[in-house]
Short mmCIF file of C-alpha atoms in Angstrom, two decimals:
data_model
loop_
_atom_site.label_atom_id
_atom_site.label_comp_id
_atom_site.label_asym_id
_atom_site.label_seq_id
_atom_site.Cartn_x
_atom_site.Cartn_y
_atom_site.Cartn_z
CA ALA A 1 106.96 -50.83 97.00
CA TRP A 2 110.21 -50.50 95.39
CA ALA A 3 113.26 -52.89 95.64
CA LEU A 4 116.71 -51.31 95.12
CA GLU A 5 120.23 -53.05 95.02
CA GLY A 6 123.13 -51.71 95.79
CA ALA A 7 126.76 -52.71 96.25
CA GLY A 8 128.08 -55.06 98.49
CA VAL A 9 128.03 -54.53 102.39
CA GLY A 10 132.29 -54.25 102.38
CA TRP A 11 132.00 -51.61 99.62
CA MET A 12 129.05 -50.02 101.02
CA THR A 13 130.48 -49.46 104.50
CA SER A 14 134.04 -48.10 103.17
CA ALA A 15 132.20 -45.67 101.34
CA GLY A 16 130.46 -44.44 104.16
CA TRP A 17 126.99 -46.10 104.45
CA SER A 18 125.84 -47.46 107.67
CA GLY A 19 122.46 -49.34 108.89
CA ASP A 20 120.96 -45.77 109.96
CA THR A 21 122.42 -43.68 106.92
CA VAL A 22 118.54 -43.40 105.59
CA LYS A 23 116.12 -43.58 108.21
CA PRO A 24 112.47 -44.20 107.73
CA GLY A 25 110.76 -40.64 107.09
CA ASP A 26 113.79 -39.08 105.27
CA GLN A 27 113.28 -36.85 102.31
CA ILE A 28 115.65 -38.26 99.72
CA VAL A 29 116.35 -38.22 95.71
CA ILE A 30 117.39 -41.58 94.46
CA ASP A 31 119.06 -42.06 90.92
CA PHE A 32 119.06 -46.00 89.75
CA HIS A 33 119.02 -48.29 86.78
CA PRO A 34 115.29 -49.35 86.82
CA THR A 35 114.82 -53.31 85.96
CA LYS A 36 114.79 -54.52 82.46
CA ASP A 37 111.17 -56.22 83.07
CA GLY A 38 109.73 -52.72 84.42
CA THR A 39 108.96 -54.14 87.86
CA ASN A 40 109.52 -51.48 90.70
CA GLY A 41 113.06 -51.77 91.34
CA GLY A 42 116.52 -51.31 90.20
CA GLN A 43 120.25 -50.77 90.84
CA LEU A 44 120.98 -48.00 93.15
CA LEU A 45 123.49 -45.41 91.94
CA THR A 46 123.29 -42.42 94.16
CA VAL A 47 121.11 -41.22 97.07
CA THR A 48 120.98 -37.23 97.46
CA PHE A 49 119.89 -35.59 100.90
CA PRO A 50 118.00 -32.44 101.47
CA ASP A 51 121.34 -30.72 102.39
CA GLY A 52 123.01 -31.71 99.10
CA THR A 53 124.95 -34.71 100.45
CA GLU A 54 125.40 -36.88 97.78
CA MET A 55 126.43 -40.97 98.56
CA CYS A 56 126.85 -43.40 95.96
CA SER A 57 126.85 -47.07 95.54
CA GLY A 58 128.94 -48.87 93.23
CA ARG A 59 128.52 -48.17 89.65
CA GLY A 60 127.20 -44.82 90.62
CA CYS A 61 130.31 -43.51 91.98
CA PRO A 62 132.76 -41.93 89.77
CA GLU A 63 135.83 -43.57 91.19
CA THR A 64 134.70 -46.89 90.52
CA PRO A 65 136.09 -48.72 87.49
CA GLY A 66 133.67 -49.08 84.71
CA ALA A 67 131.29 -46.15 86.36
CA ASP A 68 128.92 -44.26 84.28
CA SER A 69 130.12 -40.80 84.17
#
């Protein structure tokens, strides 16, 4: 199992995320910063869906101040 953290709920909601954005069984590609201690987890950056739609979380978003570009 993996544990990933995203931005705050208010920010993610304003970016288009909802409780059913990712559903069990969805095939997605995740980009994230891994944990420093090597455990299975990290900070969520982007999620890409099979149709090419990409959603971001906090530092993964280009419009976020201080974001990685």
